[in-house]
Tab-separated table of C-alpha atoms and ligand atoms in Angstrom:
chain	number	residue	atom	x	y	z
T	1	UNK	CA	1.895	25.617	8.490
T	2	UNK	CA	5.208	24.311	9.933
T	3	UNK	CA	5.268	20.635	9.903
T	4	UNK	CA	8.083	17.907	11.265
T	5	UNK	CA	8.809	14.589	9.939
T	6	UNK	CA	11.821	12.198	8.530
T	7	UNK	CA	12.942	12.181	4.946
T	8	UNK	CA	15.973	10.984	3.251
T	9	UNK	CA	18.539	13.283	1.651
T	10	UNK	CA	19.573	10.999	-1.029
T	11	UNK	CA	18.938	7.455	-2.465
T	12	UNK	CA	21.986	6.756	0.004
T	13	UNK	CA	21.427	8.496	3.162
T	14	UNK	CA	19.266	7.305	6.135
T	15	UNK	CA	15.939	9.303	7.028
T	16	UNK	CA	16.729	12.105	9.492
T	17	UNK	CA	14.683	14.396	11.113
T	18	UNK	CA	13.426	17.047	8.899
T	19	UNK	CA	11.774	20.290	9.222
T	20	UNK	CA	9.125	21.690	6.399
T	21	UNK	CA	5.587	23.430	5.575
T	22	UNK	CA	2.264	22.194	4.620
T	23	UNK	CA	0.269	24.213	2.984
T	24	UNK	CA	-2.187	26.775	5.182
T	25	UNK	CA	-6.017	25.185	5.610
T	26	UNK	CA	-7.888	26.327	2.647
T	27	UNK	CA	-11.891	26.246	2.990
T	28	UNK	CA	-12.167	22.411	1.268
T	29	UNK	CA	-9.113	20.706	3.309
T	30	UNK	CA	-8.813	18.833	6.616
T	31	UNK	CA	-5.564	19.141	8.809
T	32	UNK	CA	-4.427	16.146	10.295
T	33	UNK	CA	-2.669	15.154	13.247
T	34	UNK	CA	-1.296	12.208	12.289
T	35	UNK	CA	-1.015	9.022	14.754
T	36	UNK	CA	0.290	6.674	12.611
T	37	UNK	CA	2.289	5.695	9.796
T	38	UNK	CA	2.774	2.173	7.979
T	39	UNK	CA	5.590	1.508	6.261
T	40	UNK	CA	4.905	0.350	2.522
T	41	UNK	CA	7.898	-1.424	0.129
T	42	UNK	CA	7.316	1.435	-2.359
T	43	UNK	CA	8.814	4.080	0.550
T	44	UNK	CA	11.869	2.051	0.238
T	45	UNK	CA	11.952	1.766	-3.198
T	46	UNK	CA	10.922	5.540	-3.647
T	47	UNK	CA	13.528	6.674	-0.400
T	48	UNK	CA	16.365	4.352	-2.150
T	49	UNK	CA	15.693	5.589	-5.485
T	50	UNK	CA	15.108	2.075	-6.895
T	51	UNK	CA	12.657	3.335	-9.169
T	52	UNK	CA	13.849	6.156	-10.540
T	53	UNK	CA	12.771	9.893	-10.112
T	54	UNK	CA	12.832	10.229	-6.704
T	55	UNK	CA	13.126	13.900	-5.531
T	56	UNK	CA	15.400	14.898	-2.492
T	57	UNK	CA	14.633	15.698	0.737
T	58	UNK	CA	12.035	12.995	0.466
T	59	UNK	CA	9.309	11.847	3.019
T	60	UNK	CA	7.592	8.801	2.380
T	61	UNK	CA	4.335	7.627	4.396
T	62	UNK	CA	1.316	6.645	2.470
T	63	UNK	CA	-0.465	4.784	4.846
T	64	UNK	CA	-1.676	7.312	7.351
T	65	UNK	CA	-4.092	7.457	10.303
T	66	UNK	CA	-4.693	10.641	12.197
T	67	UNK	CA	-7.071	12.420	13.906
T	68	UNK	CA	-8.623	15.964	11.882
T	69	UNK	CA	-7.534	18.998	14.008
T	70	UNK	CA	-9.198	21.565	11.545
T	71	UNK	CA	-11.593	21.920	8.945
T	72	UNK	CA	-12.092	24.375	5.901
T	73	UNK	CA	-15.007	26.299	5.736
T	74	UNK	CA	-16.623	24.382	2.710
T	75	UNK	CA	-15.903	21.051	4.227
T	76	UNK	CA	-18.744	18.778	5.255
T	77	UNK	CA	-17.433	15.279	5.541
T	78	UNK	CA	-15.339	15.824	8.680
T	79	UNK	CA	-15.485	17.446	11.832
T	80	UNK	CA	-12.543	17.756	13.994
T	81	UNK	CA	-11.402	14.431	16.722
T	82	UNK	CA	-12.960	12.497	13.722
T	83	UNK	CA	-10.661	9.366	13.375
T	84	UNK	CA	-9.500	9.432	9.192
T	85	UNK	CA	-7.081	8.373	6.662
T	86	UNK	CA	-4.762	9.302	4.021
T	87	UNK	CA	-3.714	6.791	1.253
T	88	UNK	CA	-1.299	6.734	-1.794
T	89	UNK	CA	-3.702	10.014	-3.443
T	90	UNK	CA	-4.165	13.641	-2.208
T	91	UNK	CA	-5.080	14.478	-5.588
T	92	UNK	CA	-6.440	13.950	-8.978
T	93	UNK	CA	-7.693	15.792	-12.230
T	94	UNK	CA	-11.594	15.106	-10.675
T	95	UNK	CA	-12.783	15.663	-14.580
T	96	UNK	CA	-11.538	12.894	-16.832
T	97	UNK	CA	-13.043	9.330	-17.314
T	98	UNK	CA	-11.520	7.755	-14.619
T	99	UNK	CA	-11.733	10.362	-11.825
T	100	UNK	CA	-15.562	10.167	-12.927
T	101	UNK	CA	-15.711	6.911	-12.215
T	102	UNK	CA	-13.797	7.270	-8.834
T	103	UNK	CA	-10.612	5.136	-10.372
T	104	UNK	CA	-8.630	8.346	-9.140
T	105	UNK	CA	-5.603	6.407	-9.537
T	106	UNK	CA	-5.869	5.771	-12.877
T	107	UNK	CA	-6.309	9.686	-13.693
T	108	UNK	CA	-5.960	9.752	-17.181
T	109	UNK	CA	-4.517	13.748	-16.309
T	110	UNK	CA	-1.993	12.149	-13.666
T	111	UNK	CA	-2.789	12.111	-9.747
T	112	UNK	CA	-0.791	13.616	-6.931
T	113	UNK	CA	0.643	11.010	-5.172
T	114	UNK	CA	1.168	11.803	-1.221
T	115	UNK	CA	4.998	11.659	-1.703
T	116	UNK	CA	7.353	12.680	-4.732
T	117	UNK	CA	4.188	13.943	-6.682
T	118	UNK	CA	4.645	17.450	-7.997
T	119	UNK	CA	2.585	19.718	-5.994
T	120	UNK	CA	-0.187	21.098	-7.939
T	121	UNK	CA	-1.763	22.831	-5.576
T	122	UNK	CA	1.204	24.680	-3.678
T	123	UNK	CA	1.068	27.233	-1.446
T	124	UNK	CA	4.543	26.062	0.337
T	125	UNK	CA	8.296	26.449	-1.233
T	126	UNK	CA	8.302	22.666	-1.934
T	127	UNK	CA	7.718	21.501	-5.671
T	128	UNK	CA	6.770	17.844	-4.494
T	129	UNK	CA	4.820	16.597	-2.092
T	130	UNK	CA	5.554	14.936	1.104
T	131	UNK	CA	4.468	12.191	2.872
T	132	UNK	CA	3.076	10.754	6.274
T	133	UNK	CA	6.348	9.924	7.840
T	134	UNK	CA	5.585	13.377	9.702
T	135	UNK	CA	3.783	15.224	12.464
T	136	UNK	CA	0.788	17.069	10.119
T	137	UNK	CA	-0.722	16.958	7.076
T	138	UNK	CA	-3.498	18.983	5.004
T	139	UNK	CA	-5.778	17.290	2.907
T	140	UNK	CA	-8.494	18.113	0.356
T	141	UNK	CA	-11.824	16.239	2.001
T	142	UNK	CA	-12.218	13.972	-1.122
T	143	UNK	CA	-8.917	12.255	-0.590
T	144	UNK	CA	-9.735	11.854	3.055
T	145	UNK	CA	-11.351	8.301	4.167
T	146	UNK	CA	-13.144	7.916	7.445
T	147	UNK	CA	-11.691	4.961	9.960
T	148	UNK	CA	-14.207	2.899	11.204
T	149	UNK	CA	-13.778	4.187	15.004
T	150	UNK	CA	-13.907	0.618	16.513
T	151	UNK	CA	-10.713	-0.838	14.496
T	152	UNK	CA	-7.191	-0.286	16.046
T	153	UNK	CA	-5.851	2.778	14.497
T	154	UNK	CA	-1.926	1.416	14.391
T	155	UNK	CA	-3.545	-2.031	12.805
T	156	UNK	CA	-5.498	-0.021	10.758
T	157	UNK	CA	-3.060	2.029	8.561
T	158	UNK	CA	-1.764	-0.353	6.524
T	159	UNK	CA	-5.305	-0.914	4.914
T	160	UNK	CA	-4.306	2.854	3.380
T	161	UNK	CA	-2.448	0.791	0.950
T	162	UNK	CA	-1.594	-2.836	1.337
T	163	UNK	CA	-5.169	-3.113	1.730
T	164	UNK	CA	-6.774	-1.431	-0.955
T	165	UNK	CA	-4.289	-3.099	-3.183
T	166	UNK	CA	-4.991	-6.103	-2.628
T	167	UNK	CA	-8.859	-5.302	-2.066
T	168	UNK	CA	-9.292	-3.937	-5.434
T	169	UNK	CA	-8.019	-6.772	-7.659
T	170	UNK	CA	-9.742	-9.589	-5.930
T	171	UNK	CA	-13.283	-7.623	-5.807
T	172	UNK	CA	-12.603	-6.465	-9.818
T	173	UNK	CA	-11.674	-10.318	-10.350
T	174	UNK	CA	-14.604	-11.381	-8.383
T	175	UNK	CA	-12.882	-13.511	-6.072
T	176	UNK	CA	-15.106	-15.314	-4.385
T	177	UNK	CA	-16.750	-19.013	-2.807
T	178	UNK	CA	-15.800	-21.913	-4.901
T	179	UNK	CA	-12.482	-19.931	-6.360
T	180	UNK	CA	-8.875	-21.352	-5.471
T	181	UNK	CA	-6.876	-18.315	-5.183
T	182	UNK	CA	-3.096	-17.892	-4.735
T	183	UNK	CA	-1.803	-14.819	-2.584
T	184	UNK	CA	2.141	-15.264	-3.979
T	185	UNK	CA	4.695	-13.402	-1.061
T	186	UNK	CA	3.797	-13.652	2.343
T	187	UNK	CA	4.811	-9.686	3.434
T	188	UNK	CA	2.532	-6.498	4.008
T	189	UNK	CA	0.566	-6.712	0.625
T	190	UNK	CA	0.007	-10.798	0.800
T	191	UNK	CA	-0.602	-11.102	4.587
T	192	UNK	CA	-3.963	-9.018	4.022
T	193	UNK	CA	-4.617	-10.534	0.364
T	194	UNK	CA	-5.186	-13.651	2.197
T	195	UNK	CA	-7.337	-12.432	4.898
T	196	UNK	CA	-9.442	-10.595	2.156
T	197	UNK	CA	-9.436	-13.586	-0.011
T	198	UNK	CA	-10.782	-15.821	2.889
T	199	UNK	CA	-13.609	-12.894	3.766
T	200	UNK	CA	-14.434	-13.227	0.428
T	201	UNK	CA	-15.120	-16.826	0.539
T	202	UNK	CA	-12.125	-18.482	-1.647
T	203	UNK	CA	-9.989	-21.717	-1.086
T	204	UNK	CA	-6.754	-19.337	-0.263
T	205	UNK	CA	-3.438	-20.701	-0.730
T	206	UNK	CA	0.059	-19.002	0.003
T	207	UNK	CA	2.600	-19.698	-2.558
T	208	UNK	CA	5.857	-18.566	-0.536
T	209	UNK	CA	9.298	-18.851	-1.155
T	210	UNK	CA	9.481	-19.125	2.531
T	211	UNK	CA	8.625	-22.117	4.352
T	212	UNK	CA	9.135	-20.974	7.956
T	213	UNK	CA	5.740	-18.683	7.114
T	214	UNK	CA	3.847	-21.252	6.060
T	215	UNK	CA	2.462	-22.117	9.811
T	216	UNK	CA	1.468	-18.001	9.843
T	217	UNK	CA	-0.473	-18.154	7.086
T	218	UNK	CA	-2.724	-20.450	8.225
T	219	UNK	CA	-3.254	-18.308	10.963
T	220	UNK	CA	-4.027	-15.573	8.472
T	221	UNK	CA	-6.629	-17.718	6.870
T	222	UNK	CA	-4.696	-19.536	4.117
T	223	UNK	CA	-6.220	-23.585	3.857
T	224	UNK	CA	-2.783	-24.813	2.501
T	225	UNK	CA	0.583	-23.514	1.645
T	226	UNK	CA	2.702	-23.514	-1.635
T	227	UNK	CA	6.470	-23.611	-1.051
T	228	UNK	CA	7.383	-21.674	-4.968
T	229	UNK	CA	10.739	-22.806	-4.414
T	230	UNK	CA	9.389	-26.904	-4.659
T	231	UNK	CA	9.516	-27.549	-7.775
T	232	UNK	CA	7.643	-31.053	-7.938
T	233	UNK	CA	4.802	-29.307	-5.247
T	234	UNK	CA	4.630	-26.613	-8.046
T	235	UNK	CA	3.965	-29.220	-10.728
T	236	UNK	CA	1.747	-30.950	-9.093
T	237	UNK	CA	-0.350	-27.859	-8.405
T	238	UNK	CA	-0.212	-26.676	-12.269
T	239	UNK	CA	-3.208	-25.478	-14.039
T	240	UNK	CA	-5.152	-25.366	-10.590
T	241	UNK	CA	-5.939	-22.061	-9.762
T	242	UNK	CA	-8.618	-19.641	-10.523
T	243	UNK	CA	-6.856	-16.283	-9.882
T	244	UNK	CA	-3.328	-15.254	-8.466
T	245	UNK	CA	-2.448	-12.225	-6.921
T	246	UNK	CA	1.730	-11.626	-7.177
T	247	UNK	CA	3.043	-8.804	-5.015
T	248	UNK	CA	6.927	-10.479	-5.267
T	249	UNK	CA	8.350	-6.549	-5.545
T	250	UNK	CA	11.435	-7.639	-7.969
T	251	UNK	CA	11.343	-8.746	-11.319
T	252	UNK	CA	10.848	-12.051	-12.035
T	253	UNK	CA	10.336	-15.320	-14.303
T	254	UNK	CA	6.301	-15.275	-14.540
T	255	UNK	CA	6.201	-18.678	-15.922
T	256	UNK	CA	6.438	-20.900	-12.646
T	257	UNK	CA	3.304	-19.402	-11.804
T	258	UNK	CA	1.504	-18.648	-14.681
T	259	UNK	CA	1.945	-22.500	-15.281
T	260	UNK	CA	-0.576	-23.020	-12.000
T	261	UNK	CA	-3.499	-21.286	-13.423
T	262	UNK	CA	-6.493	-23.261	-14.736
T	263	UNK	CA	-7.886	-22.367	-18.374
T	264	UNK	CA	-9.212	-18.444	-18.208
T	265	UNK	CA	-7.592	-18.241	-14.800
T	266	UNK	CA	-5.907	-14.594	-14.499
T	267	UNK	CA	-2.134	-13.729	-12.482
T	268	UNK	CA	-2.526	-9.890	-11.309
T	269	UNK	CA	0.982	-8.226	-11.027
T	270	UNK	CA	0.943	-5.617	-8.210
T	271	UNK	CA	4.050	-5.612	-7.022
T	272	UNK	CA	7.075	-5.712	-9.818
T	273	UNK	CA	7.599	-2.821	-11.922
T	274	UNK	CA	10.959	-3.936	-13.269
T	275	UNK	CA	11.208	-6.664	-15.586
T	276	UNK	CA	8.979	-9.628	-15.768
T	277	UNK	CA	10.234	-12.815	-18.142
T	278	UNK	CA	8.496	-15.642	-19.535
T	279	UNK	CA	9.456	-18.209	-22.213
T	280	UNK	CA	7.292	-17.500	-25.010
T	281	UNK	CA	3.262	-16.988	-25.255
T	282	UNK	CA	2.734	-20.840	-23.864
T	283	UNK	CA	1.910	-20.067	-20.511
T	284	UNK	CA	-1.018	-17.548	-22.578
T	285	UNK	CA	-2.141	-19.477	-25.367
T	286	UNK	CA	-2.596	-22.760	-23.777
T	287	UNK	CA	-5.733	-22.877	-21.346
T	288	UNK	CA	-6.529	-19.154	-22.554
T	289	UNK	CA	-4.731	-17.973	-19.372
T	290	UNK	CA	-4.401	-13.814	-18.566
T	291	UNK	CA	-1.538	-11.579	-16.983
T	292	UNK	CA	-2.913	-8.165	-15.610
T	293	UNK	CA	-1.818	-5.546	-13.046
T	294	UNK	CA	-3.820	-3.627	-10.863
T	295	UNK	CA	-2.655	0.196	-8.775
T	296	UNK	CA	-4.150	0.386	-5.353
T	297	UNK	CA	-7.594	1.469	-5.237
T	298	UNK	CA	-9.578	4.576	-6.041
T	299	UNK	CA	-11.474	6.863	-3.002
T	300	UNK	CA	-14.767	5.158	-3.146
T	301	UNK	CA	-13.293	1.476	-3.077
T	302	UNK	CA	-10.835	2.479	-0.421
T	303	UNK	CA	-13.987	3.857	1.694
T	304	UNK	CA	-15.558	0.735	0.640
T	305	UNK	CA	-12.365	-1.515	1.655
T	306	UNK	CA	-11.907	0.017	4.972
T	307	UNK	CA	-16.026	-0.234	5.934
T	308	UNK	CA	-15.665	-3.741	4.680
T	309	UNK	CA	-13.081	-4.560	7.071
T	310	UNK	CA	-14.996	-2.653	10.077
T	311	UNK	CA	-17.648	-5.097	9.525
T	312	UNK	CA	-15.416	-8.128	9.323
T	313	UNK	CA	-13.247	-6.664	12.034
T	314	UNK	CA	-10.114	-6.929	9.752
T	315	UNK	CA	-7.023	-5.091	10.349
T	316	UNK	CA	-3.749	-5.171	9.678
T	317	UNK	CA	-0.769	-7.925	11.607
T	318	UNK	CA	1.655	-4.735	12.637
T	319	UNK	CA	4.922	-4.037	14.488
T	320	UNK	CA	4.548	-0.754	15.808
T	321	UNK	CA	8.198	0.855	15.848
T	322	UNK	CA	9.394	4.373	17.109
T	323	UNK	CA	10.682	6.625	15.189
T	324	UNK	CA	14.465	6.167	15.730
T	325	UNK	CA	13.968	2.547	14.583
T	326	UNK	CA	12.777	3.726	10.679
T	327	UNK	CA	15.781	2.823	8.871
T	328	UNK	CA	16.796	-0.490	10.437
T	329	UNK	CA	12.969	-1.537	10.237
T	330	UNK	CA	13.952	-0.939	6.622
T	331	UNK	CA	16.368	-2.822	6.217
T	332	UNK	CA	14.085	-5.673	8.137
T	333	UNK	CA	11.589	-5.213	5.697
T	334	UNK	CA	14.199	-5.853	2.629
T	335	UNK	CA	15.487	-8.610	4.257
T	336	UNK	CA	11.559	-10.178	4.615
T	337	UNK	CA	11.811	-9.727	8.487
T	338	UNK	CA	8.690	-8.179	9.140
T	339	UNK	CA	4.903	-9.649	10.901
T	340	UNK	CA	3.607	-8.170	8.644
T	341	UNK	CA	3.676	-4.569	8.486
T	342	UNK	CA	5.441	-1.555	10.232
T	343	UNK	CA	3.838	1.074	11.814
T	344	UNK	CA	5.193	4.222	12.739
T	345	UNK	CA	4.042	5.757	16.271
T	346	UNK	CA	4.341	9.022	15.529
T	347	UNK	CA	4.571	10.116	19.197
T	348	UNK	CA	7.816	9.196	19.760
T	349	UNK	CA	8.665	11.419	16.310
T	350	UNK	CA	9.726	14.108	18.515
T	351	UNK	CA	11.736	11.809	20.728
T	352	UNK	CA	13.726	10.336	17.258
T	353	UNK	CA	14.089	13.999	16.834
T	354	UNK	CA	15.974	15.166	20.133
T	355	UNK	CA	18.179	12.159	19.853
T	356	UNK	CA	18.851	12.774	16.094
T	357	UNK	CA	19.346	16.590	15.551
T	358	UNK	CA	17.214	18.074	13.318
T	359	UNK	CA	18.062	18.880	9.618
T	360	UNK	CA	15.943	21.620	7.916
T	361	UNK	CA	14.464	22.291	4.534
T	362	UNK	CA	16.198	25.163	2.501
A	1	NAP	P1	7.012	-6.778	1.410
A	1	NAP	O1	6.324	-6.592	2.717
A	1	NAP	O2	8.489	-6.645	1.322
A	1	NAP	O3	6.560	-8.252	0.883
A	1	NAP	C1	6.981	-8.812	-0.323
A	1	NAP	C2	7.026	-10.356	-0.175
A	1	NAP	O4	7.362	-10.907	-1.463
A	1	NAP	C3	8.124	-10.858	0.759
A	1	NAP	O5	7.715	-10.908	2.099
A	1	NAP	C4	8.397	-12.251	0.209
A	1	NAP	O6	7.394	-13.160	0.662
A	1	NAP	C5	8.141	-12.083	-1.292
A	1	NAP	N1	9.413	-11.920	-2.008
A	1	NAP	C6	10.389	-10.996	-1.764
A	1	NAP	N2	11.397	-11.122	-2.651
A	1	NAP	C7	11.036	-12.148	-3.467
A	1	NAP	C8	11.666	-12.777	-4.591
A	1	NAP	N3	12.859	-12.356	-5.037
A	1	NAP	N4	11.017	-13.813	-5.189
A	1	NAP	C9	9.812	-14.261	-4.745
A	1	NAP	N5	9.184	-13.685	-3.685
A	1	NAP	C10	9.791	-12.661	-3.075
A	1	NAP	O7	6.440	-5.787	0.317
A	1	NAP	P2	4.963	-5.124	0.229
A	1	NAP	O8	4.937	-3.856	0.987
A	1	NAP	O9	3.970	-6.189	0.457
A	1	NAP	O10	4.962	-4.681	-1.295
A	1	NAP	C11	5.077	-5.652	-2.320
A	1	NAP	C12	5.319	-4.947	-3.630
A	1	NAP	O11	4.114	-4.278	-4.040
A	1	NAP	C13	6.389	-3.854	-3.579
A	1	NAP	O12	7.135	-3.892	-4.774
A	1	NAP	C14	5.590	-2.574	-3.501
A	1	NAP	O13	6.305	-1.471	-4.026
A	1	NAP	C15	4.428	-2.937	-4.379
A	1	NAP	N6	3.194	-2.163	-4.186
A	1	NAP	C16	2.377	-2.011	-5.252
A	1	NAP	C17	1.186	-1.355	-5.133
A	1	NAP	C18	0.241	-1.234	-6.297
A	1	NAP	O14	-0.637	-0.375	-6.259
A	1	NAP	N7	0.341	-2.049	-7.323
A	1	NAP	C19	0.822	-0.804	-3.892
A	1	NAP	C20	1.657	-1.008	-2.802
A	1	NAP	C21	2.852	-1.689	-2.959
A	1	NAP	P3	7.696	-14.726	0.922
A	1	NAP	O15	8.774	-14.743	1.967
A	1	NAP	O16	6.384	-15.214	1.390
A	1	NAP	O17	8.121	-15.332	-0.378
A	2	ZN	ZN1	2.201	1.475	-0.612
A	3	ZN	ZN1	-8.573	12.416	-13.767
């Protein structure tokens, strides 16, 4: 099927417009018409190569919201004009330990990302996948989540991802009444770590390195604000907290806030992949204090996220942008200049297009 999105060319260029297939409907998948399109910090670091191994022409997007337009034969989940979403998985082994337990994204076998995954299933000329900055995609049913219908679906997206990841480690953690929790980094991830944090019933505080947020965070439902950059508020907080949830997306000196945790009190890492420092095994051995990381969610707990927030009538803060805007609201986003997340309306796609010229897939 003939699909139309963005990508970039190389870890230099800008996303242009980009023509490509999806794969034809086979009996278990759902097509998608897709609505709308968060933009994530992992696109950026995936479209700018910051990680490593990104494959050219690349579309990112995993934080898509669509309506289904077709459905296999087999499928029995969806019907078409039902309201879904797409996340970070459209795949996964389905056999080993994990996928059992429906931690797809710990697949023991390796899961298909939605972008720069290789393609296991095929069916088009492309070896990777591509992503949801784009007019269409197919979908096998189990990596398709149902919207709840009553939620905006622009505010709505970003749960694909900055919620479930910051969903997942504070209902693993038990987060809960009685808790003080720290939500470190006040951008897409953090702004709905506190809001889930304060459903849950926790004392949330935002531990920012910027203080001009600090007023927007209690709007979010933070009770106070941590400036990380003031050093004597920082001491003054130390060995306070029950749980901290980091999504700073550098590398970083853990100790300043490993140093805040209470004894047994746990830091989850979800946002640095590069290199994390600390002094020596103090911050650890004294007060018995843990480091972990957590990746996203699996299918069940994202289902289980996004009911969560239809009951609590959580969605996302967004900026909905047009198409043409994608690479300077990049740029934004690097530069921490976002409320809190970016959406893509992928209407105006076609518009970005006819301004743009197209480029198309070999
Ligand atoms: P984002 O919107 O850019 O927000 C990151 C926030 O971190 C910034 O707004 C800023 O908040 C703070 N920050 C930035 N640079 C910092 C620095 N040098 N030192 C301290 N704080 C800093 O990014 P995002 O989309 O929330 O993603 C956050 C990270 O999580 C990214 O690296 C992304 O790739 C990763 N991620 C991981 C998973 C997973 O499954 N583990 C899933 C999605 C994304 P303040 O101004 O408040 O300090
Ligand atoms: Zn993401
Ligand atoms: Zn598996």
């Amino acid at each position: 099927m003939k699909a139309f999105g963005f990508a970039a060319q190389s870890a230099e260029s800008q996303l242009v417009p980009f023509s490509f297939e999806r794969r034809e409907l086979r009996p278990e998948d759902v097509s998608i018409d897709i609505q709308f399109c968060g933009i994530c910090h992992s696109d950026i670091h995936s479209a700018r190569n910051e990680w490593g191994g990104t494959h050219y022409p690349f579309v990112p997007g995993h934080e898509i919201v669509g309506r289904v337009s077709a459905v296999g034969d087999t499928v029995t989940k969806y019907k078409v004009g039902d309201l879904v979403g797409v996340g970070c998985l459209v795949d996964s082994c389905r056999h080993c330990t994990s996928c059992y337990d429906g931690l797809e994204q710990y697949c023991e076998n390796g899961f298909t990302a939605t972008y720069n995954s290789e393609d296991t299933i095929g069916g088009t000329a492309h070896d990777f996948t591509f992503g949801g900055y784009a007019n269409k995609i197919i979908v096998d049913e189990r990596f398709v989540l149902r919207i709840p219908e009553h939620l905006d679906p622009a505010a709505a997206a970003p749960l694909l991802c900055a919620g479930v990841t910051t969903y997942s480690p504070l209902k693993h953690w038990k987060v809960g009444a009685g808790q003080k929790v720290g939500i470190i980094g006040l951008g897409g991830l953090g702004h709905m770590g506190v809001k889930f944090a304060h459903a849950m019933g926790a004392h949330v505080v935002m531990i920012t390195t910027s203080p001009a947020k600090g007023h927007d965070a209690k709007k979010l439902g933070a009770h106070d604000v941590l400036i990380s950059k003031d050093a004597d508020a920082m001491a003054q907080a130390a060995s306070s907290f029950d749980f901290l949830l980091n999504t700073i997306p550098v590398g970083h000196d853990t100790d300043p806030y490993m140093n805040l945790l209470k004894r047994d009190g746990t830091m989850v890492i979800v946002g640095a992949v590069e290199t994390l420092t600390h002094t020596s095994g103090v911050p650890f051995i004294f007060r018995r204090r843990s480091m972990a990381g957590s990746l996203i969610g699996g299918l069940p707990e994202t289902q289980e996220m996004l009911d969560f927030c239809g009951e609590h009538n959580i969605v996302c803060d967004i900026e909905t942008i047009a198409m043409k805007d994608v690479n300077a609201a990049y740029d934004r986003t690097v530069a921490g200049d976002v409320k809190y997340r970016f959406v893509i309306d992928m209407a105006t796609l076609g518009d970005a297009a006819a301004g743009l010229g197209t480029e198309h897939s070999s």
